[in-house]
PDB file of C-alpha atoms in Angstrom:
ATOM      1  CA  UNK A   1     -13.005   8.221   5.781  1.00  0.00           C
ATOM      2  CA  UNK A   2     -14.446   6.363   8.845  1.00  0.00           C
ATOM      3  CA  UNK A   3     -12.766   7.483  12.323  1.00  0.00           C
ATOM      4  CA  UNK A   4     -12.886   3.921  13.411  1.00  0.00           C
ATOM      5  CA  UNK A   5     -10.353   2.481  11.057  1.00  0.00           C
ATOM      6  CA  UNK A   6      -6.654   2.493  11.218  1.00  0.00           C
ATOM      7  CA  UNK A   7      -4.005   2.936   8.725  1.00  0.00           C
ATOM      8  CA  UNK A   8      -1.544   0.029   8.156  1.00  0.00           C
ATOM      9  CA  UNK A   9       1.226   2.607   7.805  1.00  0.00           C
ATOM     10  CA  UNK A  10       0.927   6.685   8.051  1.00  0.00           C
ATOM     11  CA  UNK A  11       3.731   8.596   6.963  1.00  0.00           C
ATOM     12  CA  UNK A  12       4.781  11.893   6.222  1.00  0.00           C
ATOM     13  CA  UNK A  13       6.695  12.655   3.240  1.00  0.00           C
ATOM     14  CA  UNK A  14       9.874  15.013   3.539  1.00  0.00           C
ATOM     15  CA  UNK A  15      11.682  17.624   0.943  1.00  0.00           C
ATOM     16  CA  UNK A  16      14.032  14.720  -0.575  1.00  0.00           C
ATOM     17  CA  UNK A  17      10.532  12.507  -2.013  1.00  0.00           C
ATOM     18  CA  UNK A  18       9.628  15.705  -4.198  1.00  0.00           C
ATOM     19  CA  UNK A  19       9.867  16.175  -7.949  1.00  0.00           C
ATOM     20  CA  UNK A  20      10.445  19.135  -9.439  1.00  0.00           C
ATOM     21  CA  UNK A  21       7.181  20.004  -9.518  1.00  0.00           C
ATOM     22  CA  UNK A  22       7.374  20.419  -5.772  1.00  0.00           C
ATOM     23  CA  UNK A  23       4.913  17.300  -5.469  1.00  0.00           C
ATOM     24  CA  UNK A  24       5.749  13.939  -3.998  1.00  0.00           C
ATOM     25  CA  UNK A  25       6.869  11.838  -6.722  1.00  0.00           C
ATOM     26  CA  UNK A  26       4.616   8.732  -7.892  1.00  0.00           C
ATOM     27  CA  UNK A  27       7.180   6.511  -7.454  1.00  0.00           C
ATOM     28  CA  UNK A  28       7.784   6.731  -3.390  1.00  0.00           C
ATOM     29  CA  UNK A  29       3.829   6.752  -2.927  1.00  0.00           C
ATOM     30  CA  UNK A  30       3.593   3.883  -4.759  1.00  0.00           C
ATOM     31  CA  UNK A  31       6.777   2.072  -2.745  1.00  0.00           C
ATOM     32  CA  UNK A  32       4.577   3.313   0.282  1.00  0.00           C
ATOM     33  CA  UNK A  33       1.699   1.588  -1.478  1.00  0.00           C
ATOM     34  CA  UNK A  34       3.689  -1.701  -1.749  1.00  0.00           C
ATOM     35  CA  UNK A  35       4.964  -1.595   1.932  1.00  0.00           C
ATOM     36  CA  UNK A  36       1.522  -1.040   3.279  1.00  0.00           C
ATOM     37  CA  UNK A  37      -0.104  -3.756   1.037  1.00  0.00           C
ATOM     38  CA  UNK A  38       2.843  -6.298   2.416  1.00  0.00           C
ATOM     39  CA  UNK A  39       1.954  -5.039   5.943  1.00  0.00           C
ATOM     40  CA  UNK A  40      -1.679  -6.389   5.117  1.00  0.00           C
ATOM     41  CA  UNK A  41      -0.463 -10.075   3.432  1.00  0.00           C
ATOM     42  CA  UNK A  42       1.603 -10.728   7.187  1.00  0.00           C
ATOM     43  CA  UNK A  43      -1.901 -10.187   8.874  1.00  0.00           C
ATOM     44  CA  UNK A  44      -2.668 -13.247   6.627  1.00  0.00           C
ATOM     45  CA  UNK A  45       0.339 -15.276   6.500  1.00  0.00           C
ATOM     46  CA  UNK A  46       4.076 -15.134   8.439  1.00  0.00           C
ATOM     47  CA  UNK A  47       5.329 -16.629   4.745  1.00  0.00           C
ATOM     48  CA  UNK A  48       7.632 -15.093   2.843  1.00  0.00           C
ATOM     49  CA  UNK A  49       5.846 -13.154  -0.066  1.00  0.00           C
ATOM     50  CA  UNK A  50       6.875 -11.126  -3.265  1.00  0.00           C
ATOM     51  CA  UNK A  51       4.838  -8.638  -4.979  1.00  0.00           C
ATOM     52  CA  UNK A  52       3.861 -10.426  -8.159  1.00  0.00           C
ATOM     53  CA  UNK A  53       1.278  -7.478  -9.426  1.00  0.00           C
ATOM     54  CA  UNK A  54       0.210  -3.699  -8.809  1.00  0.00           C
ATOM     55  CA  UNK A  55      -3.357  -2.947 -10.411  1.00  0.00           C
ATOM     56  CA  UNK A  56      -3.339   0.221 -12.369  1.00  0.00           C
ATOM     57  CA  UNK A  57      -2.883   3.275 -10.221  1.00  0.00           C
ATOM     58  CA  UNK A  58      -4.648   6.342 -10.811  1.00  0.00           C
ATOM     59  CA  UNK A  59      -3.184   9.752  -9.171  1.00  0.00           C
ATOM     60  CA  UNK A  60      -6.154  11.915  -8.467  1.00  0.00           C
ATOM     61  CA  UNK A  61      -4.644  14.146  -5.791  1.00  0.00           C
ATOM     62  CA  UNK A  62      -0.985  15.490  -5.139  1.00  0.00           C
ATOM     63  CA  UNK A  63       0.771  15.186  -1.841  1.00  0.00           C
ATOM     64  CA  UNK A  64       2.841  17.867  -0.900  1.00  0.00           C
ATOM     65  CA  UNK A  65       5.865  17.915   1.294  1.00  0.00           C
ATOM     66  CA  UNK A  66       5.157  18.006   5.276  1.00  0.00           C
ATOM     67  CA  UNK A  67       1.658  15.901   4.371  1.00  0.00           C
ATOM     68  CA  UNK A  68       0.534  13.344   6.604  1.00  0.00           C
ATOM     69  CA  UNK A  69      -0.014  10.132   4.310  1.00  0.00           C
ATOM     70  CA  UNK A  70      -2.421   7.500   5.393  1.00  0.00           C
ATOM     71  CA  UNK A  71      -2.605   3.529   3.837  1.00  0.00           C
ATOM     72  CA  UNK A  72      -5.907   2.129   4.736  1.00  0.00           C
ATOM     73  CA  UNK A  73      -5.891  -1.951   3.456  1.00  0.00           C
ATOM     74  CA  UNK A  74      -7.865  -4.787   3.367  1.00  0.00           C
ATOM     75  CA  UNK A  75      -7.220  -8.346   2.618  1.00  0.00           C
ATOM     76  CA  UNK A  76      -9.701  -8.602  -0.912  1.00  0.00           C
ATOM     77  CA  UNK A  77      -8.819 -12.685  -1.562  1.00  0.00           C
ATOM     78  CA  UNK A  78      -6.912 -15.226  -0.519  1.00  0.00           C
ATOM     79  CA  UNK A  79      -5.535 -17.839  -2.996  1.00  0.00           C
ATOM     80  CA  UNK A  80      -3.388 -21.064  -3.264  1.00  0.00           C
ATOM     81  CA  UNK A  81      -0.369 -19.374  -3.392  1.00  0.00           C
ATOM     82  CA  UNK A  82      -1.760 -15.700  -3.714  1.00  0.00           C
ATOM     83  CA  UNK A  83      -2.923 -12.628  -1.287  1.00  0.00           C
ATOM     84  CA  UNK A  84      -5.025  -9.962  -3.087  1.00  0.00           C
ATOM     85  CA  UNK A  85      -4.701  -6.793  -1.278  1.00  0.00           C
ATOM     86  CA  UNK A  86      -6.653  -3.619  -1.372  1.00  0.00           C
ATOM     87  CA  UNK A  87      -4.794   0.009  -0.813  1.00  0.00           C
ATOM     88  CA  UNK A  88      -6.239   3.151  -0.540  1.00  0.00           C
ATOM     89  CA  UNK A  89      -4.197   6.381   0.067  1.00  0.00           C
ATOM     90  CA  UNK A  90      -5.374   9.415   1.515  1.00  0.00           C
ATOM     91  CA  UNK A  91      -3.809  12.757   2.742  1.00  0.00           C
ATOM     92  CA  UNK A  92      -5.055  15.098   5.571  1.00  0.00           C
ATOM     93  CA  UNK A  93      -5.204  18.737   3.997  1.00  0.00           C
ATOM     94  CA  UNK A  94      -7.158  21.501   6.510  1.00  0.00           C
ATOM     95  CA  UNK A  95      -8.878  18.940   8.312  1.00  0.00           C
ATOM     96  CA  UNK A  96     -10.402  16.918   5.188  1.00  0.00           C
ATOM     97  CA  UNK A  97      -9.254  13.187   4.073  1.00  0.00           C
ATOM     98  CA  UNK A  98      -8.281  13.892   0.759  1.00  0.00           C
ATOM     99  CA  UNK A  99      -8.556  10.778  -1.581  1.00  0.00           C
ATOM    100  CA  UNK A 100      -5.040  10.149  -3.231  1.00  0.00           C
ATOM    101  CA  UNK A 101      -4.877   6.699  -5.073  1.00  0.00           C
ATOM    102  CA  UNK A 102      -5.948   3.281  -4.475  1.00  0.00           C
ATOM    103  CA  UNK A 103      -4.491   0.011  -5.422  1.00  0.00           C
ATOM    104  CA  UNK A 104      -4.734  -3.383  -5.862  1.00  0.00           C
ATOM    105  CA  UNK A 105      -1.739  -5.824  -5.395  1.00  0.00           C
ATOM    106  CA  UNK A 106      -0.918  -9.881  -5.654  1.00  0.00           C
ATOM    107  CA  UNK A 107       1.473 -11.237  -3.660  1.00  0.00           C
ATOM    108  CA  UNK A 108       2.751 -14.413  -3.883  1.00  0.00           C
ATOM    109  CA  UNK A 109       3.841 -17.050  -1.244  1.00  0.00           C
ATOM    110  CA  UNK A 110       7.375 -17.891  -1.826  1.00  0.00           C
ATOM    111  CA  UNK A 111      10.179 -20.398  -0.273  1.00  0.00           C
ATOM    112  CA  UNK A 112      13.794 -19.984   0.223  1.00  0.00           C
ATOM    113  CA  UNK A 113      14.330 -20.818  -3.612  1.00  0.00           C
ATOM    114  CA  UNK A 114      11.544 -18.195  -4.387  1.00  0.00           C
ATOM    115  CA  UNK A 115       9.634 -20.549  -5.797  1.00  0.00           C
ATOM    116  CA  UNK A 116       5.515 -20.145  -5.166  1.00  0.00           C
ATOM    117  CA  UNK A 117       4.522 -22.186  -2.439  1.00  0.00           C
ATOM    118  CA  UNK A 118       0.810 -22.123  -0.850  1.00  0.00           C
ATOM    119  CA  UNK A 119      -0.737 -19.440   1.542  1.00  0.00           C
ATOM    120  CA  UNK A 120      -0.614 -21.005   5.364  1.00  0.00           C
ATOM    121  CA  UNK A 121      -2.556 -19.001   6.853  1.00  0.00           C
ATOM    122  CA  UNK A 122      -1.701 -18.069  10.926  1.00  0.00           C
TER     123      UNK A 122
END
């Protein structure tokens, strides 16, 4: 992990987000995931956009309760009506950035009719 960059959303996940492993269930990481990537698309457009895709996601560490979550993104493309957006999750654990899971995501520019409409970029 580089120092210099900052998350677009840090969180820490509480006793209610576990499964019964005692892990953090997939499922609220990846709604984290989703929020984050959004967070990235407004730094793009002020538009209304959907989620319209989530790129295989691959777990490769657990998150435990207490955890301090990071969502590092990056805008990857930028279509006619489409933002392609990069996610990458990582977890603190005894002072090491622990890779999580990384994603990629569409989302798609919509009007008031939800209807795709193209990026305008601010």
């Amino acid at each position: 992990m580089s120092i210099d960059r900052a998350p677009s959303i840090r969180v820490v996940l509480l006793p209610r987000d576990t499964n019964s492993q005692g892990t953090i269930f997939g499922g609220i990481i990846l709604s984290h995931i989703d929020l984050a990537g959004a967070v990235e698309a407004g730094k793009t457009t002020r538009q209304k956009v959907v989620t319209a895709a989530i790129k295989e996601v691959v777990f490769k560490a657990p998150v435990f309760v207490g955890e301090v979550v990071s969502f590092y993104t990056s805008t990857m493309r930028v279509g006619r009506t489409s933002i392609t957006v990069h996610v990458d999750v990582e977890v603190m654990r005894g002072g090491d950035s622990i890779p999580v899971t990384a994603a990629d995501l569409t989302f798609v520019c919509v009007d008031k009719s939800g209807r795709p409409v193209p990026v305008e970029t601010t």
